[in-house]
PDB file of C-alpha atoms in Angstrom:
ATOM      1  CA  MET K   1       8.397  -7.306  33.454  1.00  0.00           C
ATOM      2  CA  ASP K   2       8.152 -10.183  35.947  1.00  0.00           C
ATOM      3  CA  ASN K   3       6.699  -8.252  38.823  1.00  0.00           C
ATOM      4  CA  PHE K   4       5.155  -5.538  36.608  1.00  0.00           C
ATOM      5  CA  GLN K   5       1.528  -6.542  37.432  1.00  0.00           C
ATOM      6  CA  TYR K   6       2.283  -6.558  41.181  1.00  0.00           C
ATOM      7  CA  ARG K   7       3.771  -3.113  40.825  1.00  0.00           C
ATOM      8  CA  LEU K   8       0.700  -1.684  39.344  1.00  0.00           C
ATOM      9  CA  PHE K   9      -1.061  -2.588  42.720  1.00  0.00           C
ATOM     10  CA  ASN K  10       0.846   0.230  44.143  1.00  0.00           C
ATOM     11  CA  THR K  11      -0.216   2.327  41.247  1.00  0.00           C
ATOM     12  CA  LEU K  12      -3.774   1.724  41.820  1.00  0.00           C
ATOM     13  CA  ARG K  13      -3.547   3.556  45.232  1.00  0.00           C
ATOM     14  CA  ASN K  14      -2.926   6.824  43.184  1.00  0.00           C
ATOM     15  CA  GLN K  15      -4.409   6.021  39.888  1.00  0.00           C
ATOM     16  CA  VAL K  16      -5.270   9.541  38.964  1.00  0.00           C
ATOM     17  CA  ALA K  17      -1.795  10.754  39.096  1.00  0.00           C
ATOM     18  CA  PHE K  18      -0.500   7.734  37.145  1.00  0.00           C
ATOM     19  CA  ASN K  19      -3.266   8.332  34.486  1.00  0.00           C
ATOM     20  CA  GLU K  20      -2.034  11.872  34.122  1.00  0.00           C
ATOM     21  CA  VAL K  21       1.462  10.502  32.988  1.00  0.00           C
ATOM     22  CA  LEU K  22      -0.211   7.885  30.971  1.00  0.00           C
ATOM     23  CA  HIS K  23      -2.387  10.433  29.090  1.00  0.00           C
ATOM     24  CA  LYS K  24       0.703  12.324  27.690  1.00  0.00           C
ATOM     25  CA  VAL K  25       1.153   9.077  25.617  1.00  0.00           C
ATOM     26  CA  LEU K  26      -2.207   7.721  25.027  1.00  0.00           C
ATOM     27  CA  PRO K  27      -4.618  10.066  23.267  1.00  0.00           C
ATOM     28  CA  SER K  28      -7.464   9.371  25.672  1.00  0.00           C
ATOM     29  CA  LYS K  29      -7.367   8.593  29.305  1.00  0.00           C
ATOM     30  CA  PRO K  30      -8.101   4.989  29.718  1.00  0.00           C
ATOM     31  CA  GLU K  31     -10.174   3.298  32.322  1.00  0.00           C
ATOM     32  CA  TRP K  32      -8.384   0.400  33.727  1.00  0.00           C
ATOM     33  CA  SER K  33      -8.059  -1.765  36.753  1.00  0.00           C
ATOM     34  CA  ILE K  34      -6.407  -5.110  37.682  1.00  0.00           C
ATOM     35  CA  ASP K  35      -8.371  -8.318  37.612  1.00  0.00           C
ATOM     36  CA  GLN K  36      -7.638 -12.019  38.501  1.00  0.00           C
ATOM     37  CA  SER K  37      -8.287 -14.946  36.116  1.00  0.00           C
ATOM     38  CA  ASP K  38      -9.776 -18.174  37.054  1.00  0.00           C
ATOM     39  CA  GLU K  39      -6.317 -19.571  37.107  1.00  0.00           C
ATOM     40  CA  GLY K  40      -5.200 -16.885  39.559  1.00  0.00           C
ATOM     41  CA  ASN K  41      -3.118 -14.789  37.146  1.00  0.00           C
ATOM     42  CA  TYR K  42      -3.575 -11.028  37.365  1.00  0.00           C
ATOM     43  CA  PHE K  43      -4.030  -8.884  34.177  1.00  0.00           C
ATOM     44  CA  LEU K  44      -4.929  -5.356  33.148  1.00  0.00           C
ATOM     45  CA  LYS K  45      -8.603  -4.918  32.418  1.00  0.00           C
ATOM     46  CA  PHE K  46      -9.767  -1.986  30.293  1.00  0.00           C
ATOM     47  CA  TYR K  47     -13.330  -0.447  30.131  1.00  0.00           C
ATOM     48  CA  ASN K  48     -15.088   1.247  27.304  1.00  0.00           C
ATOM     49  CA  GLY K  49     -18.640   2.186  28.513  1.00  0.00           C
ATOM     50  CA  LYS K  50     -20.427  -0.921  29.398  1.00  0.00           C
ATOM     51  CA  HIS K  51     -17.866  -3.077  27.844  1.00  0.00           C
ATOM     52  CA  SER K  52     -14.490  -4.433  28.976  1.00  0.00           C
ATOM     53  CA  HIS K  53     -11.652  -6.462  27.784  1.00  0.00           C
ATOM     54  CA  SER K  54      -8.170  -7.561  28.821  1.00  0.00           C
ATOM     55  CA  SER K  55      -4.966  -6.023  27.817  1.00  0.00           C
ATOM     56  CA  ASP K  56      -4.573  -9.003  25.206  1.00  0.00           C
ATOM     57  CA  GLY K  57      -7.140  -7.127  23.229  1.00  0.00           C
ATOM     58  CA  LEU K  58      -4.856  -4.139  22.935  1.00  0.00           C
ATOM     59  CA  GLY K  59      -1.559  -5.851  21.929  1.00  0.00           C
ATOM     60  CA  GLU K  60       1.740  -5.642  23.433  1.00  0.00           C
ATOM     61  CA  GLY K  61       2.337  -2.023  22.531  1.00  0.00           C
ATOM     62  CA  ILE K  62      -0.158  -0.684  25.149  1.00  0.00           C
ATOM     63  CA  VAL K  63       1.198  -2.971  27.876  1.00  0.00           C
ATOM     64  CA  SER K  64       4.679  -1.725  26.999  1.00  0.00           C
ATOM     65  CA  ILE K  65       3.610   1.759  27.302  1.00  0.00           C
ATOM     66  CA  PHE K  66       2.144   1.054  30.918  1.00  0.00           C
ATOM     67  CA  SER K  67       5.512  -0.426  31.877  1.00  0.00           C
ATOM     68  CA  ILE K  68       7.325   2.556  30.635  1.00  0.00           C
ATOM     69  CA  VAL K  69       5.121   5.043  32.413  1.00  0.00           C
ATOM     70  CA  ASP K  70       5.227   2.820  35.473  1.00  0.00           C
ATOM     71  CA  SER K  71       9.060   3.152  35.422  1.00  0.00           C
ATOM     72  CA  LEU K  72       8.939   6.848  35.064  1.00  0.00           C
ATOM     73  CA  TYR K  73       5.994   7.476  37.458  1.00  0.00           C
ATOM     74  CA  ASP K  74       7.728   5.469  40.207  1.00  0.00           C
ATOM     75  CA  SER K  75      11.075   7.207  39.664  1.00  0.00           C
ATOM     76  CA  LYS K  76      12.367  10.297  41.554  1.00  0.00           C
ATOM     77  CA  PRO K  77      14.923  13.006  40.477  1.00  0.00           C
ATOM     78  CA  GLY K  78      18.464  11.691  40.359  1.00  0.00           C
ATOM     79  CA  ASP K  79      17.470   8.183  39.328  1.00  0.00           C
ATOM     80  CA  VAL K  80      18.828   6.282  36.476  1.00  0.00           C
ATOM     81  CA  ILE K  81      16.223   4.712  34.216  1.00  0.00           C
ATOM     82  CA  VAL K  82      17.210   1.985  31.627  1.00  0.00           C
ATOM     83  CA  ILE K  83      14.741   1.074  28.939  1.00  0.00           C
ATOM     84  CA  ASP K  84      15.408  -1.574  26.317  1.00  0.00           C
ATOM     85  CA  GLU K  85      13.738  -0.843  22.949  1.00  0.00           C
ATOM     86  CA  PRO K  86      10.797   1.280  23.987  1.00  0.00           C
ATOM     87  CA  GLU K  87       9.711   1.371  20.418  1.00  0.00           C
ATOM     88  CA  LEU K  88       8.469  -2.381  20.419  1.00  0.00           C
ATOM     89  CA  SER K  89       5.055  -2.709  18.897  1.00  0.00           C
ATOM     90  CA  LEU K  90       4.314   0.999  18.886  1.00  0.00           C
ATOM     91  CA  HIS K  91       2.941   3.061  16.130  1.00  0.00           C
ATOM     92  CA  PRO K  92       5.320   5.922  14.971  1.00  0.00           C
ATOM     93  CA  MET K  93       3.099   8.424  16.483  1.00  0.00           C
ATOM     94  CA  LEU K  94       3.094   6.691  19.906  1.00  0.00           C
ATOM     95  CA  GLN K  95       6.838   6.411  19.536  1.00  0.00           C
ATOM     96  CA  LYS K  96       7.098  10.173  19.167  1.00  0.00           C
ATOM     97  CA  ARG K  97       4.804  10.662  22.310  1.00  0.00           C
ATOM     98  CA  VAL K  98       6.756   8.264  24.266  1.00  0.00           C
ATOM     99  CA  PHE K  99       9.989   9.952  23.404  1.00  0.00           C
ATOM    100  CA  SER K 100       8.572  13.325  24.277  1.00  0.00           C
ATOM    101  CA  LEU K 101       7.687  12.028  27.744  1.00  0.00           C
ATOM    102  CA  LEU K 102      11.136  10.623  28.033  1.00  0.00           C
ATOM    103  CA  LYS K 103      12.622  14.047  27.285  1.00  0.00           C
ATOM    104  CA  ASP K 104      10.575  15.691  29.850  1.00  0.00           C
ATOM    105  CA  TYR K 105      11.716  13.221  32.602  1.00  0.00           C
ATOM    106  CA  ALA K 106      15.217  13.444  31.435  1.00  0.00           C
ATOM    107  CA  ARG K 107      15.492  17.062  32.841  1.00  0.00           C
ATOM    108  CA  ASP K 108      16.380  15.589  36.180  1.00  0.00           C
ATOM    109  CA  ARG K 109      16.950  11.906  35.732  1.00  0.00           C
ATOM    110  CA  GLN K 110      19.462  10.010  33.667  1.00  0.00           C
ATOM    111  CA  ILE K 111      17.608   8.027  30.916  1.00  0.00           C
ATOM    112  CA  ILE K 112      19.372   5.335  28.935  1.00  0.00           C
ATOM    113  CA  ILE K 113      17.684   3.803  26.095  1.00  0.00           C
ATOM    114  CA  SER K 114      18.640   0.829  23.633  1.00  0.00           C
ATOM    115  CA  THR K 115      16.765   1.452  20.351  1.00  0.00           C
ATOM    116  CA  HIS K 116      16.567   0.598  16.778  1.00  0.00           C
ATOM    117  CA  SER K 117      14.291   3.480  15.893  1.00  0.00           C
ATOM    118  CA  PRO K 118      15.159   6.768  14.326  1.00  0.00           C
ATOM    119  CA  TYR K 119      12.270   8.323  16.182  1.00  0.00           C
ATOM    120  CA  PHE K 120      14.338   8.044  19.364  1.00  0.00           C
ATOM    121  CA  VAL K 121      17.387   9.919  17.745  1.00  0.00           C
ATOM    122  CA  ASP K 122      16.819  13.530  18.690  1.00  0.00           C
ATOM    123  CA  ILE K 123      19.293  16.098  17.435  1.00  0.00           C
ATOM    124  CA  PRO K 124      18.256  18.830  19.800  1.00  0.00           C
ATOM    125  CA  SER K 125      18.756  16.473  22.733  1.00  0.00           C
ATOM    126  CA  LEU K 126      22.272  15.412  21.475  1.00  0.00           C
ATOM    127  CA  ILE K 127      23.288  19.112  21.111  1.00  0.00           C
ATOM    128  CA  SER K 128      22.192  19.900  24.523  1.00  0.00           C
ATOM    129  CA  GLY K 129      24.121  17.221  26.341  1.00  0.00           C
ATOM    130  CA  GLY K 130      22.638  13.809  25.254  1.00  0.00           C
ATOM    131  CA  SER K 131      25.078  11.048  24.170  1.00  0.00           C
ATOM    132  CA  LEU K 132      24.722   8.843  21.032  1.00  0.00           C
ATOM    133  CA  VAL K 133      26.366   5.466  21.310  1.00  0.00           C
ATOM    134  CA  ARG K 134      26.620   2.998  18.438  1.00  0.00           C
ATOM    135  CA  VAL K 135      27.328  -0.739  19.283  1.00  0.00           C
ATOM    136  CA  VAL K 136      28.819  -2.836  16.398  1.00  0.00           C
ATOM    137  CA  ASN K 137      29.579  -6.423  16.402  1.00  0.00           C
ATOM    138  CA  ASN K 138      32.781  -6.850  14.544  1.00  0.00           C
ATOM    139  CA  GLY K 139      32.993 -10.632  14.532  1.00  0.00           C
ATOM    140  CA  ASN K 140      35.137 -10.690  17.694  1.00  0.00           C
ATOM    141  CA  GLY K 141      32.724  -9.090  20.034  1.00  0.00           C
ATOM    142  CA  SER K 142      30.838  -5.753  20.497  1.00  0.00           C
ATOM    143  CA  VAL K 143      32.768  -2.429  19.904  1.00  0.00           C
ATOM    144  CA  VAL K 144      31.187   0.774  21.403  1.00  0.00           C
ATOM    145  CA  HIS K 145      31.493   4.052  19.365  1.00  0.00           C
ATOM    146  CA  GLN K 146      30.476   7.283  20.829  1.00  0.00           C
ATOM    147  CA  LEU K 147      29.891  10.647  19.153  1.00  0.00           C
ATOM    148  CA  SER K 148      32.648  13.031  20.162  1.00  0.00           C
ATOM    149  CA  ALA K 149      32.530  16.668  21.326  1.00  0.00           C
ATOM    150  CA  GLU K 150      33.522  17.662  17.725  1.00  0.00           C
ATOM    151  CA  GLY K 151      30.723  15.561  16.407  1.00  0.00           C
ATOM    152  CA  GLN K 152      28.184  17.274  18.806  1.00  0.00           C
ATOM    153  CA  GLU K 153      29.370  20.535  17.484  1.00  0.00           C
ATOM    154  CA  ILE K 154      29.024  19.369  13.860  1.00  0.00           C
ATOM    155  CA  LEU K 155      25.404  18.410  14.639  1.00  0.00           C
ATOM    156  CA  LYS K 156      24.856  21.869  16.188  1.00  0.00           C
ATOM    157  CA  LYS K 157      26.167  23.650  13.107  1.00  0.00           C
ATOM    158  CA  LEU K 158      24.382  21.488  10.506  1.00  0.00           C
ATOM    159  CA  SER K 159      20.959  21.399  12.204  1.00  0.00           C
ATOM    160  CA  SER K 160      20.600  25.044  13.701  1.00  0.00           C
ATOM    161  CA  GLY K 161      18.512  27.343  11.706  1.00  0.00           C
ATOM    162  CA  ASN K 162      19.283  25.462   8.376  1.00  0.00           C
ATOM    163  CA  LEU K 163      16.531  26.893   6.213  1.00  0.00           C
ATOM    164  CA  TYR K 164      17.838  25.951   2.977  1.00  0.00           C
ATOM    165  CA  ASN K 165      18.561  22.239   4.026  1.00  0.00           C
ATOM    166  CA  PRO K 166      16.157  21.545   6.920  1.00  0.00           C
ATOM    167  CA  HIS K 167      16.171  17.801   6.129  1.00  0.00           C
ATOM    168  CA  THR K 168      19.844  17.348   6.356  1.00  0.00           C
ATOM    169  CA  PHE K 169      19.102  15.554   9.704  1.00  0.00           C
ATOM    170  CA  GLY K 170      15.559  14.596   8.977  1.00  0.00           C
ATOM    171  CA  LEU K 171      14.057  11.073   9.569  1.00  0.00           C
ATOM    172  CA  ASP K 172      15.860   9.530   6.449  1.00  0.00           C
ATOM    173  CA  ALA K 173      19.315  10.771   7.685  1.00  0.00           C
ATOM    174  CA  LYS K 174      18.692   9.517  11.235  1.00  0.00           C
ATOM    175  CA  GLU K 175      18.138   6.046   9.800  1.00  0.00           C
ATOM    176  CA  LEU K 176      21.883   6.156   9.072  1.00  0.00           C
ATOM    177  CA  PHE K 177      22.670   5.525  12.887  1.00  0.00           C
ATOM    178  CA  PHE K 178      21.081   2.133  12.580  1.00  0.00           C
ATOM    179  CA  SER K 179      22.665   1.320   9.256  1.00  0.00           C
ATOM    180  CA  GLU K 180      25.352  -1.204   8.408  1.00  0.00           C
ATOM    181  CA  ASP K 181      28.533   0.023   6.536  1.00  0.00           C
ATOM    182  CA  ASN K 182      28.638   0.930   2.967  1.00  0.00           C
ATOM    183  CA  ILE K 183      27.298   4.612   2.935  1.00  0.00           C
ATOM    184  CA  VAL K 184      27.524   7.062   0.211  1.00  0.00           C
ATOM    185  CA  VAL K 185      27.414  10.765   0.945  1.00  0.00           C
ATOM    186  CA  VAL K 186      26.570  13.137  -1.819  1.00  0.00           C
ATOM    187  CA  GLU K 187      26.113  16.919  -1.973  1.00  0.00           C
ATOM    188  CA  GLY K 188      22.309  17.196  -2.235  1.00  0.00           C
ATOM    189  CA  GLN K 189      19.008  15.486  -2.665  1.00  0.00           C
ATOM    190  CA  GLU K 190      19.134  15.556  -6.623  1.00  0.00           C
ATOM    191  CA  ASP K 191      22.327  13.415  -6.402  1.00  0.00           C
ATOM    192  CA  VAL K 192      20.464  10.880  -4.065  1.00  0.00           C
ATOM    193  CA  LEU K 193      17.601  10.711  -6.517  1.00  0.00           C
ATOM    194  CA  LEU K 194      19.431  10.655  -9.727  1.00  0.00           C
ATOM    195  CA  LEU K 195      22.548   8.809  -9.140  1.00  0.00           C
ATOM    196  CA  PRO K 196      20.629   5.311  -8.840  1.00  0.00           C
ATOM    197  CA  SER K 197      18.940   6.435 -12.133  1.00  0.00           C
ATOM    198  CA  VAL K 198      22.309   6.855 -13.755  1.00  0.00           C
ATOM    199  CA  ALA K 199      23.389   3.425 -12.421  1.00  0.00           C
ATOM    200  CA  GLU K 200      20.084   1.845 -13.754  1.00  0.00           C
ATOM    201  CA  GLN K 201      20.742   3.396 -17.264  1.00  0.00           C
ATOM    202  CA  LEU K 202      24.162   1.545 -17.226  1.00  0.00           C
ATOM    203  CA  GLY K 203      22.598  -1.691 -16.221  1.00  0.00           C
ATOM    204  CA  MET K 204      24.403  -1.499 -12.851  1.00  0.00           C
ATOM    205  CA  ASN K 205      23.681  -1.091  -9.162  1.00  0.00           C
ATOM    206  CA  ILE K 206      25.206   1.016  -6.338  1.00  0.00           C
ATOM    207  CA  ASP K 207      25.997  -1.599  -3.655  1.00  0.00           C
ATOM    208  CA  ALA K 208      25.528   1.070  -0.785  1.00  0.00           C
ATOM    209  CA  SER K 209      22.950   3.143   1.088  1.00  0.00           C
ATOM    210  CA  PHE K 210      22.813   7.005   0.648  1.00  0.00           C
ATOM    211  CA  PHE K 211      23.082   9.331   3.661  1.00  0.00           C
ATOM    212  CA  GLY K 212      19.608  10.883   3.944  1.00  0.00           C
ATOM    213  CA  TRP K 213      18.933  13.482   1.232  1.00  0.00           C
ATOM    214  CA  GLY K 214      22.487  14.581   0.967  1.00  0.00           C
ATOM    215  CA  ALA K 215      24.868  16.433   3.142  1.00  0.00           C
ATOM    216  CA  GLY K 216      23.463  19.939   2.223  1.00  0.00           C
ATOM    217  CA  GLY K 217      26.302  20.899   0.101  1.00  0.00           C
ATOM    218  CA  ALA K 218      29.828  19.668  -0.812  1.00  0.00           C
ATOM    219  CA  SER K 219      31.514  21.579   2.002  1.00  0.00           C
ATOM    220  CA  ASN K 220      29.474  19.485   4.482  1.00  0.00           C
ATOM    221  CA  ILE K 221      30.667  16.114   3.220  1.00  0.00           C
ATOM    222  CA  GLU K 222      33.630  16.390   5.432  1.00  0.00           C
ATOM    223  CA  HIS K 223      31.433  17.105   8.529  1.00  0.00           C
ATOM    224  CA  ILE K 224      29.224  14.118   7.761  1.00  0.00           C
ATOM    225  CA  CYS K 225      32.224  11.935   7.347  1.00  0.00           C
ATOM    226  CA  LYS K 226      33.587  12.976  10.713  1.00  0.00           C
ATOM    227  CA  LEU K 227      30.153  11.818  12.274  1.00  0.00           C
ATOM    228  CA  LEU K 228      30.433   8.565  10.614  1.00  0.00           C
ATOM    229  CA  GLU K 229      34.006   7.979  11.811  1.00  0.00           C
ATOM    230  CA  ASP K 230      32.945   8.795  15.260  1.00  0.00           C
ATOM    231  CA  LEU K 231      30.335   6.151  15.112  1.00  0.00           C
ATOM    232  CA  GLY K 232      32.512   3.397  13.689  1.00  0.00           C
ATOM    233  CA  PHE K 233      31.576   3.386  10.097  1.00  0.00           C
ATOM    234  CA  THR K 234      34.555   1.849   7.846  1.00  0.00           C
ATOM    235  CA  LYS K 235      33.063   1.906   4.546  1.00  0.00           C
ATOM    236  CA  VAL K 236      32.055   5.386   3.438  1.00  0.00           C
ATOM    237  CA  SER K 237      32.258   6.939  -0.045  1.00  0.00           C
ATOM    238  CA  GLY K 238      31.827  10.484  -0.910  1.00  0.00           C
ATOM    239  CA  ILE K 239      30.669  11.417  -4.469  1.00  0.00           C
ATOM    240  CA  LEU K 240      31.118  15.109  -5.559  1.00  0.00           C
ATOM    241  CA  ASP K 241      30.201  17.052  -8.485  1.00  0.00           C
ATOM    242  CA  GLY K 242      33.036  17.688 -10.984  1.00  0.00           C
ATOM    243  CA  ASP K 243      33.223  21.431 -10.089  1.00  0.00           C
ATOM    244  CA  LYS K 244      34.186  20.299  -6.356  1.00  0.00           C
ATOM    245  CA  ALA K 245      36.925  17.904  -7.386  1.00  0.00           C
ATOM    246  CA  GLU K 246      39.494  20.149  -5.669  1.00  0.00           C
ATOM    247  CA  LEU K 247      38.065  19.040  -2.254  1.00  0.00           C
ATOM    248  CA  ILE K 248      38.887  15.413  -2.847  1.00  0.00           C
ATOM    249  CA  PRO K 249      42.759  15.483  -1.753  1.00  0.00           C
ATOM    250  CA  SER K 250      41.886  17.250   1.569  1.00  0.00           C
ATOM    251  CA  LEU K 251      39.044  14.681   2.269  1.00  0.00           C
ATOM    252  CA  GLN K 252      41.378  11.728   1.401  1.00  0.00           C
ATOM    253  CA  GLU K 253      43.912  13.081   3.793  1.00  0.00           C
ATOM    254  CA  LYS K 254      41.559  13.596   6.700  1.00  0.00           C
ATOM    255  CA  PHE K 255      39.888  10.213   6.149  1.00  0.00           C
ATOM    256  CA  PRO K 256      42.345   8.008   4.453  1.00  0.00           C
ATOM    257  CA  LYS K 257      40.069   4.709   4.859  1.00  0.00           C
ATOM    258  CA  TYR K 258      37.167   6.391   3.065  1.00  0.00           C
ATOM    259  CA  HIS K 259      36.697   6.473  -0.682  1.00  0.00           C
ATOM    260  CA  TYR K 260      36.288   9.815  -2.657  1.00  0.00           C
ATOM    261  CA  VAL K 261      35.376  10.426  -6.455  1.00  0.00           C
ATOM    262  CA  HIS K 262      33.685  13.135  -8.580  1.00  0.00           C
ATOM    263  CA  ILE K 263      31.506  12.643 -11.385  1.00  0.00           C
ATOM    264  CA  ALA K 264      32.695  13.607 -14.809  1.00  0.00           C
ATOM    265  CA  ALA K 265      30.466  16.518 -15.209  1.00  0.00           C
ATOM    266  CA  ASP K 266      30.064  19.839 -13.108  1.00  0.00           C
ATOM    267  CA  ASP K 267      26.674  18.809 -11.964  1.00  0.00           C
ATOM    268  CA  ILE K 268      24.351  15.782 -11.834  1.00  0.00           C
ATOM    269  CA  ARG K 269      22.126  17.281 -14.542  1.00  0.00           C
ATOM    270  CA  THR K 270      22.305  19.993 -17.085  1.00  0.00           C
ATOM    271  CA  LYS K 271      20.703  23.271 -15.901  1.00  0.00           C
ATOM    272  CA  PRO K 272      19.843  26.340 -17.988  1.00  0.00           C
ATOM    273  CA  ALA K 273      21.697  29.644 -17.452  1.00  0.00           C
ATOM    274  CA  ARG K 274      19.996  32.041 -14.891  1.00  0.00           C
ATOM    275  CA  LYS K 275      20.238  35.659 -14.970  1.00  0.00           C
ATOM    276  CA  ALA K 276      22.795  35.805 -12.220  1.00  0.00           C
ATOM    277  CA  SER K 277      24.827  32.716 -13.513  1.00  0.00           C
ATOM    278  CA  ASN K 278      26.008  30.717 -16.593  1.00  0.00           C
ATOM    279  CA  SER K 279      24.502  27.443 -17.566  1.00  0.00           C
ATOM    280  CA  VAL K 280      25.851  24.242 -15.836  1.00  0.00           C
ATOM    281  CA  GLU K 281      27.088  21.186 -17.775  1.00  0.00           C
ATOM    282  CA  GLY K 282      25.487  18.108 -16.128  1.00  0.00           C
ATOM    283  CA  LEU K 283      25.986  14.428 -16.200  1.00  0.00           C
ATOM    284  CA  LEU K 284      22.391  14.002 -17.415  1.00  0.00           C
ATOM    285  CA  ASP K 285      20.682  15.913 -20.213  1.00  0.00           C
ATOM    286  CA  LYS K 286      17.426  17.851 -19.937  1.00  0.00           C
ATOM    287  CA  GLU K 287      15.443  14.465 -20.258  1.00  0.00           C
ATOM    288  CA  ARG K 288      17.653  13.097 -17.349  1.00  0.00           C
ATOM    289  CA  ALA K 289      19.395  10.679 -19.556  1.00  0.00           C
ATOM    290  CA  LEU K 290      23.103   9.935 -19.170  1.00  0.00           C
ATOM    291  CA  LYS K 291      25.041  11.598 -21.937  1.00  0.00           C
ATOM    292  CA  ASP K 292      27.073   9.398 -24.223  1.00  0.00           C
ATOM    293  CA  GLU K 293      30.284  11.093 -23.475  1.00  0.00           C
ATOM    294  CA  TYR K 294      30.003  10.220 -19.800  1.00  0.00           C
ATOM    295  CA  VAL K 295      28.961   6.596 -20.257  1.00  0.00           C
ATOM    296  CA  GLU K 296      32.449   4.890 -19.798  1.00  0.00           C
ATOM    297  CA  VAL K 297      33.852   7.185 -17.183  1.00  0.00           C
ATOM    298  CA  THR K 298      30.743   6.790 -15.098  1.00  0.00           C
ATOM    299  CA  LYS K 299      30.703   3.089 -15.434  1.00  0.00           C
ATOM    300  CA  LYS K 300      34.208   3.176 -14.164  1.00  0.00           C
ATOM    301  CA  LEU K 301      33.296   5.373 -11.142  1.00  0.00           C
ATOM    302  CA  PHE K 302      30.568   2.812 -10.216  1.00  0.00           C
ATOM    303  CA  VAL K 303      32.778  -0.204 -10.639  1.00  0.00           C
ATOM    304  CA  GLU K 304      35.430   1.390  -8.342  1.00  0.00           C
ATOM    305  CA  LEU K 305      32.684   2.369  -5.765  1.00  0.00           C
ATOM    306  CA  ASN K 306      31.417  -1.182  -5.706  1.00  0.00           C
ATOM    307  CA  ALA K 307      34.744  -2.765  -5.478  1.00  0.00           C
ATOM    308  CA  TYR K 308      35.601  -0.311  -2.468  1.00  0.00           C
ATOM    309  CA  MET K 309      32.378  -1.311  -0.642  1.00  0.00           C
ATOM    310  CA  GLY K 310      32.906  -4.942  -1.202  1.00  0.00           C
ATOM    311  CA  GLU K 311      36.472  -5.013   0.249  1.00  0.00           C
ATOM    312  CA  ARG K 312      37.082  -6.538   3.546  1.00  0.00           C
ATOM    313  CA  PHE K 313      39.594  -5.006   5.913  1.00  0.00           C
TER     314      PHE K 313
END
């Protein structure tokens, strides 16, 4: 950024081509030039009809977009482009546009970004060859964790044509990649919604964050845990329905450091019988209140869960 303004002097020689790239991010093609203040400093000057103002009136986000576009416009196939936190000061829609532009250029350039935004985690890109790296400070320095080839295959399996669980890797789930430890993985969205309600009815809290809106089924919990293991998460718990308790020994064997439990009922809530199936006994009744017979055992579940999350290895 120290010589960014001076680099733009070169851009001015072919401003039309530069603006074509800029227009892919900004909704309207801005009219701009470089001007010099009375103190001798150069700055971006923008025009709107008869009026003009400096880049200070636009905020840091627009200046950031100019610098990103400059680095892309000025590159050539085969170049390596490194961008630190491209999301800074950008509206979510602009973040999406910037990332779309980065993907276009990534076809024949190596682009590396350091980000804290889930809008810059793109599952199709990871499936088609992109890399996801999570850097963790463990108190003794930074540790780098990278998604394995097996993890990439899991992403492909869970995200391709998943009509019944399209949000398994939606924005909420992608926030996981920027989370600290203490992650709870459950079967589905009802569990994410209702387990905190169960804890509230007991006067308790769940000292953890849920993975998105669930794993999309009990059988997917193993796959999500593999992704978390790849990325260096050490405190993970899986909560299964009672009718899936038989999966716990296998999960515990594959991920011995993680914590697995099941609720006392077959499902999180009681569901009436359907034509093709019998009724399901749930932890909550039809009014979504915790049933009396499950109070003590559910309290114990949450106590053990919070104790596990609070442990330090």
